[in-house]
């Protein structure tokens, strides 16, 4: 990875750069397909491929741990949950007559409100030319270790309290999902 | 092909915009939830790119937290979906309008 350090500010060079282009274009195409597909099952499968392609981009940037978590949690957990619910509520005969609401004007206005500051920042902001230290992703106590070990080191040393709060958050979400999804006794039909 | 942080910002912005459009214009509640997941994914892309750019692992740790939040949000949202379907026999967000003034 000495080539990446030759050009200041370059994140990916050469073949890795072209792979990023391929993955990014495919991920964007899959995202468009998620939004325009009529059938929710098709949307879910397009979303799954989009997640996998974004995970490929993560791994391309040597963030292997986050890429693996993306595949395990999103593709393995969330998408299975989505597919379960789709199959639970899917009605065969009832087809959506209209896929989209009549809100295109509001949606495009929102998009413009986001687009203008984004373009302004993209054209004016020059991010500082820091020397890239690729070993920072895998150094633990001055020795070369794995990316997972380095992330765990930062997570448990500097962000222990947010980590514990996240576990409480997951517990609250689980209890809330059970309560919301529970069939109440008097309403059983 | 040399990729800088600006390429990542553009891809992330496009992904976020697609998700935003999906949230605003789709009628199916499940697809709206999927679009929210797309937006969270776009944010993760930015976090990882800046983590790489600044040689700082905090971005990766933060994106793990974002994935945690996404999991909780999906669980609650899908429970709401089932609840809505049980009450109304529909997933159309325009039919859930009984609180409209």
Tab-separated table of C-alpha atoms in Angstrom:
chain	number	residue	atom	x	y	z
A	1	UNK	CA	0.000	0.000	0.000
A	2	UNK	CA	2.882	2.325	-0.627
A	3	UNK	CA	1.169	3.584	-3.772
A	4	UNK	CA	-1.628	5.131	-1.711
A	5	UNK	CA	0.873	7.258	0.147
A	6	UNK	CA	2.475	8.547	-3.032
A	7	UNK	CA	-0.518	10.723	-3.943
A	8	UNK	CA	-1.466	12.964	-1.019
A	9	UNK	CA	-5.106	12.639	-0.102
A	10	UNK	CA	-5.685	9.524	-2.176
A	11	UNK	CA	-7.616	6.820	-0.405
A	12	UNK	CA	-7.534	4.159	-3.093
A	13	UNK	CA	-5.352	3.937	-6.162
A	14	UNK	CA	-4.989	1.716	-9.182
A	15	UNK	CA	-7.053	-1.450	-9.329
A	16	UNK	CA	-8.557	-0.803	-5.893
A	17	UNK	CA	-9.869	2.507	-7.215
A	18	UNK	CA	-11.542	0.840	-10.171
A	19	UNK	CA	-13.033	-1.785	-7.878
A	20	UNK	CA	-14.429	1.025	-5.747
A	21	UNK	CA	-16.052	2.524	-8.843
A	22	UNK	CA	-17.637	-0.809	-9.760
A	23	UNK	CA	-18.891	-1.481	-6.232
A	24	UNK	CA	-20.204	2.065	-5.789
A	25	UNK	CA	-22.070	2.121	-9.110
A	26	UNK	CA	-23.614	-1.289	-8.412
A	27	UNK	CA	-24.578	-0.274	-4.865
A	28	UNK	CA	-26.247	2.896	-6.133
A	29	UNK	CA	-28.120	0.930	-8.801
A	30	UNK	CA	-29.326	-1.549	-6.209
A	31	UNK	CA	-30.435	1.347	-3.985
A	32	UNK	CA	-32.489	2.826	-6.843
A	33	UNK	CA	-34.016	-0.604	-7.413
A	34	UNK	CA	-34.979	-0.771	-3.719
A	35	UNK	CA	-36.941	2.444	-4.039
A	36	UNK	CA	-38.670	1.719	-7.357
A	37	UNK	CA	-39.468	-1.985	-6.969
A	38	UNK	CA	-43.159	-2.650	-6.511
A	39	UNK	CA	-42.856	-5.921	-4.675
A	40	UNK	CA	-41.439	-5.612	-1.112
A	41	UNK	CA	-39.625	-8.937	-1.478
A	42	UNK	CA	-37.771	-7.591	-4.516
A	43	UNK	CA	-36.953	-4.459	-2.530
A	44	UNK	CA	-35.560	-6.552	0.310
A	45	UNK	CA	-33.339	-8.597	-2.002
A	46	UNK	CA	-32.033	-5.473	-3.747
A	47	UNK	CA	-31.350	-3.973	-0.324
A	48	UNK	CA	-29.415	-7.107	0.617
A	49	UNK	CA	-27.179	-6.786	-2.437
A	50	UNK	CA	-26.676	-3.103	-1.718
A	51	UNK	CA	-25.526	-3.939	1.821
A	52	UNK	CA	-23.125	-6.584	0.543
A	53	UNK	CA	-21.637	-4.167	-1.993
A	54	UNK	CA	-21.155	-1.499	0.677
A	55	UNK	CA	-19.478	-4.150	2.839
A	56	UNK	CA	-17.125	-4.799	-0.099
A	57	UNK	CA	-16.263	-1.075	-0.118
A	58	UNK	CA	-15.509	-1.251	3.611
A	59	UNK	CA	-13.205	-4.213	3.126
A	60	UNK	CA	-11.541	-2.406	0.223
A	61	UNK	CA	-10.632	0.351	2.675
A	62	UNK	CA	-9.105	-2.159	5.088
A	63	UNK	CA	-11.915	-1.779	7.594
A	64	UNK	CA	-12.378	-5.525	7.713
A	65	UNK	CA	-14.105	-5.639	11.076
A	66	UNK	CA	-16.855	-3.206	10.102
A	67	UNK	CA	-17.294	-5.020	6.802
A	68	UNK	CA	-17.774	-8.299	8.618
A	69	UNK	CA	-20.183	-6.700	11.093
A	70	UNK	CA	-22.096	-5.193	8.188
A	71	UNK	CA	-22.520	-8.614	6.589
A	72	UNK	CA	-23.360	-10.374	9.856
A	73	UNK	CA	-25.769	-7.825	11.310
A	74	UNK	CA	-27.374	-6.356	8.197
A	75	UNK	CA	-27.366	-9.282	5.799
A	76	UNK	CA	-27.670	-11.935	8.463
A	77	UNK	CA	-29.931	-10.293	11.021
A	78	UNK	CA	-31.889	-7.320	9.753
A	79	UNK	CA	-32.661	-8.695	6.305
A	80	UNK	CA	-33.909	-11.991	7.715
A	81	UNK	CA	-36.178	-9.999	10.043
A	82	UNK	CA	-37.453	-7.980	7.076
A	83	UNK	CA	-38.152	-11.095	5.030
A	84	UNK	CA	-39.987	-12.726	7.946
A	85	UNK	CA	-42.246	-9.704	8.356
A	86	UNK	CA	-42.841	-9.424	4.595
A	87	UNK	CA	-43.939	-13.036	4.461
A	88	UNK	CA	-46.076	-12.526	7.559
A	89	UNK	CA	-48.012	-9.575	6.164
A	90	UNK	CA	-47.865	-10.306	2.456
A	91	UNK	CA	-51.272	-10.509	0.853
A	92	UNK	CA	-51.338	-12.355	-2.383
A	93	UNK	CA	-54.365	-10.818	-4.029
A	94	UNK	CA	-53.955	-7.233	-2.919
A	95	UNK	CA	-51.553	-5.515	-5.280
A	96	UNK	CA	-50.599	-1.933	-4.692
A	97	UNK	CA	-52.356	0.261	-7.197
A	98	UNK	CA	-50.040	3.178	-6.688
A	99	UNK	CA	-46.428	2.664	-5.708
A	100	UNK	CA	-45.647	6.297	-4.994
A	101	UNK	CA	-47.440	8.966	-3.053
A	102	UNK	CA	-48.194	12.344	-4.537
A	103	UNK	CA	-45.327	13.954	-2.702
A	104	UNK	CA	-42.745	14.373	-5.397
A	105	UNK	CA	-42.678	18.173	-5.091
A	106	UNK	CA	-41.955	18.063	-1.349
A	107	UNK	CA	-39.403	15.293	-1.840
A	108	UNK	CA	-37.516	17.172	-4.536
A	109	UNK	CA	-37.576	20.334	-2.426
A	110	UNK	CA	-36.033	18.401	0.471
A	111	UNK	CA	-33.413	17.008	-1.889
A	112	UNK	CA	-32.528	20.488	-3.129
A	113	UNK	CA	-32.211	21.720	0.460
A	114	UNK	CA	-29.665	18.964	1.065
A	115	UNK	CA	-27.943	19.271	-2.306
A	116	UNK	CA	-26.998	22.951	-2.167
A	117	UNK	CA	-25.021	22.912	1.126
A	118	UNK	CA	-23.427	19.644	0.032
A	119	UNK	CA	-22.170	21.103	-3.232
A	120	UNK	CA	-21.001	24.236	-1.437
A	121	UNK	CA	-18.974	22.206	1.059
A	122	UNK	CA	-17.629	19.898	-1.633
A	123	UNK	CA	-16.341	22.786	-3.724
A	124	UNK	CA	-14.998	25.044	-0.992
A	125	UNK	CA	-13.724	22.720	1.715
A	126	UNK	CA	-10.144	21.522	1.436
A	127	UNK	CA	-9.615	18.756	3.923
A	128	UNK	CA	-6.264	18.925	5.705
A	129	UNK	CA	-3.468	17.083	3.988
A	130	UNK	CA	-2.575	14.777	6.805
A	131	UNK	CA	0.018	12.125	6.160
A	132	UNK	CA	-1.831	8.837	5.980
A	133	UNK	CA	-0.758	6.245	8.437
A	134	UNK	CA	-2.300	3.001	7.262
A	135	UNK	CA	-0.746	1.074	10.122
A	136	UNK	CA	-2.968	2.989	12.546
A	137	UNK	CA	-5.769	0.574	11.651
A	138	UNK	CA	-3.852	-2.410	12.899
A	139	UNK	CA	-1.468	-1.192	15.558
A	140	UNK	CA	-1.995	-2.252	19.146
A	141	UNK	CA	0.556	-0.997	21.670
A	142	UNK	CA	3.128	-0.334	18.996
A	143	UNK	CA	2.867	-3.775	17.482
A	144	UNK	CA	1.141	-4.847	14.283
A	145	UNK	CA	-2.044	-6.732	15.119
A	146	UNK	CA	-5.312	-7.186	13.253
A	147	UNK	CA	-7.961	-4.634	12.434
A	148	UNK	CA	-10.424	-6.367	14.764
A	149	UNK	CA	-7.983	-6.177	17.643
A	150	UNK	CA	-7.294	-2.498	17.025
A	151	UNK	CA	-11.025	-1.658	16.872
A	152	UNK	CA	-11.634	-3.648	20.060
A	153	UNK	CA	-8.810	-1.781	21.753
A	154	UNK	CA	-10.326	1.615	20.927
A	155	UNK	CA	-13.870	0.408	21.693
A	156	UNK	CA	-13.149	-0.998	25.132
A	157	UNK	CA	-10.606	1.601	26.197
A	158	UNK	CA	-12.140	4.865	24.999
A	159	UNK	CA	-15.787	4.059	24.380
A	160	UNK	CA	-16.703	1.660	27.147
A	161	UNK	CA	-19.618	3.724	28.452
A	162	UNK	CA	-21.287	4.152	25.015
A	163	UNK	CA	-20.798	0.430	24.511
A	164	UNK	CA	-22.701	-0.363	27.693
A	165	UNK	CA	-25.386	2.184	26.811
A	166	UNK	CA	-25.768	0.428	23.449
A	167	UNK	CA	-26.442	-2.838	25.227
A	168	UNK	CA	-29.163	-1.163	27.310
A	169	UNK	CA	-30.555	0.344	24.108
A	170	UNK	CA	-30.767	-3.094	22.514
A	171	UNK	CA	-32.562	-4.433	25.577
A	172	UNK	CA	-35.087	-1.576	25.414
A	173	UNK	CA	-35.592	-2.175	21.685
A	174	UNK	CA	-36.156	-5.876	22.274
A	175	UNK	CA	-38.719	-5.305	25.039
A	176	UNK	CA	-40.422	-2.634	22.949
A	177	UNK	CA	-40.620	-4.896	19.896
A	178	UNK	CA	-42.115	-7.703	21.967
A	179	UNK	CA	-44.700	-5.386	23.539
A	180	UNK	CA	-45.649	-3.825	20.204
A	181	UNK	CA	-45.843	-7.132	18.384
A	182	UNK	CA	-47.761	-8.940	21.116
A	183	UNK	CA	-51.341	-9.807	20.314
A	184	UNK	CA	-53.378	-8.341	23.139
A	185	UNK	CA	-55.664	-10.838	24.862
A	186	UNK	CA	-58.967	-9.030	24.326
A	187	UNK	CA	-58.384	-8.335	20.652
A	188	UNK	CA	-57.824	-11.873	19.434
A	189	UNK	CA	-60.040	-12.404	16.440
B	1	UNK	CA	-8.080	5.412	-10.871
B	2	UNK	CA	-7.284	7.538	-7.852
B	3	UNK	CA	-10.098	7.831	-5.365
B	4	UNK	CA	-10.096	10.744	-2.941
B	5	UNK	CA	-12.430	11.618	-0.114
B	6	UNK	CA	-14.605	13.627	-2.503
B	7	UNK	CA	-15.581	10.504	-4.453
B	8	UNK	CA	-16.693	8.899	-1.235
B	9	UNK	CA	-18.665	11.996	-0.277
B	10	UNK	CA	-20.484	11.998	-3.639
B	11	UNK	CA	-21.351	8.290	-3.453
B	12	UNK	CA	-22.504	8.664	0.128
B	13	UNK	CA	-24.608	11.703	-0.737
B	14	UNK	CA	-26.261	9.890	-3.652
B	15	UNK	CA	-27.025	6.876	-1.469
B	16	UNK	CA	-28.469	9.145	1.213
B	17	UNK	CA	-30.589	11.011	-1.354
B	18	UNK	CA	-31.988	7.787	-2.759
B	19	UNK	CA	-32.919	6.733	0.767
B	20	UNK	CA	-34.490	10.126	1.483
B	21	UNK	CA	-36.543	9.978	-1.705
B	22	UNK	CA	-37.660	6.473	-0.782
B	23	UNK	CA	-38.791	7.618	2.657
B	24	UNK	CA	-40.705	10.549	1.234
B	25	UNK	CA	-42.399	9.070	-1.811
B	26	UNK	CA	-43.041	5.393	-1.118
B	27	UNK	CA	-46.434	4.317	0.207
B	28	UNK	CA	-45.478	0.901	1.487
B	29	UNK	CA	-44.366	1.085	5.114
B	30	UNK	CA	-41.855	-1.731	4.689
B	31	UNK	CA	-40.119	0.029	1.814
B	32	UNK	CA	-39.975	3.221	3.864
B	33	UNK	CA	-38.121	1.283	6.584
B	34	UNK	CA	-35.732	-0.154	3.998
B	35	UNK	CA	-35.001	3.356	2.733
B	36	UNK	CA	-34.124	4.434	6.277
B	37	UNK	CA	-31.620	1.585	6.371
B	38	UNK	CA	-30.142	2.868	3.106
B	39	UNK	CA	-29.647	6.298	4.669
B	40	UNK	CA	-27.897	4.825	7.705
B	41	UNK	CA	-25.666	2.851	5.368
B	42	UNK	CA	-24.685	6.021	3.528
B	43	UNK	CA	-23.650	7.571	6.832
B	44	UNK	CA	-21.517	4.526	7.607
B	45	UNK	CA	-19.783	4.895	4.259
B	46	UNK	CA	-18.797	8.441	5.175
B	47	UNK	CA	-17.602	7.448	8.625
B	48	UNK	CA	-15.340	4.729	7.252
B	49	UNK	CA	-13.954	6.995	4.527
B	50	UNK	CA	-13.053	9.723	7.015
B	51	UNK	CA	-11.622	7.152	9.393
B	52	UNK	CA	-9.299	6.082	6.595
B	53	UNK	CA	-8.543	9.655	5.593
B	54	UNK	CA	-7.648	10.812	9.080
B	55	UNK	CA	-6.025	7.532	10.157
B	56	UNK	CA	-8.282	7.440	13.192
B	57	UNK	CA	-10.140	4.360	14.313
B	58	UNK	CA	-12.912	6.325	16.032
B	59	UNK	CA	-14.912	6.410	12.801
B	60	UNK	CA	-14.967	2.633	12.619
B	61	UNK	CA	-16.049	2.349	16.251
B	62	UNK	CA	-18.775	4.898	15.616
B	63	UNK	CA	-20.056	3.027	12.585
B	64	UNK	CA	-20.378	-0.095	14.735
B	65	UNK	CA	-22.625	1.968	17.007
B	66	UNK	CA	-24.625	3.143	13.987
B	67	UNK	CA	-25.157	-0.475	12.959
B	68	UNK	CA	-26.388	-1.206	16.510
B	69	UNK	CA	-28.894	1.639	16.303
B	70	UNK	CA	-30.003	0.394	12.880
B	71	UNK	CA	-30.701	-3.051	14.313
B	72	UNK	CA	-32.832	-1.621	17.120
B	73	UNK	CA	-34.649	0.685	14.728
B	74	UNK	CA	-35.431	-2.193	12.371
B	75	UNK	CA	-36.801	-4.296	15.233
B	76	UNK	CA	-39.090	-1.516	16.492
B	77	UNK	CA	-40.157	-0.537	12.977
B	78	UNK	CA	-41.067	-4.076	12.027
B	79	UNK	CA	-43.022	-4.512	15.254
B	80	UNK	CA	-44.919	-1.329	14.345
B	81	UNK	CA	-45.495	-2.760	10.865
B	82	UNK	CA	-47.088	-5.887	12.303
B	83	UNK	CA	-49.154	-3.790	14.689
B	84	UNK	CA	-50.350	-1.550	11.840
B	85	UNK	CA	-51.202	-4.523	9.663
B	86	UNK	CA	-53.175	-6.128	12.469
B	87	UNK	CA	-55.222	-2.985	13.066
B	88	UNK	CA	-55.788	-1.856	9.491
B	89	UNK	CA	-55.077	-4.830	7.217
B	90	UNK	CA	-52.864	-2.586	5.124
B	91	UNK	CA	-49.287	-1.396	4.900
B	92	UNK	CA	-50.075	1.835	3.112
B	93	UNK	CA	-48.828	4.763	5.156
B	94	UNK	CA	-51.585	6.972	3.780
B	95	UNK	CA	-54.206	4.749	5.369
B	96	UNK	CA	-52.740	5.293	8.834
B	97	UNK	CA	-54.271	8.740	9.071
B	98	UNK	CA	-56.639	8.550	12.020
B	99	UNK	CA	-54.623	11.191	13.921
B	100	UNK	CA	-54.961	13.649	11.079
B	101	UNK	CA	-56.788	16.818	12.125
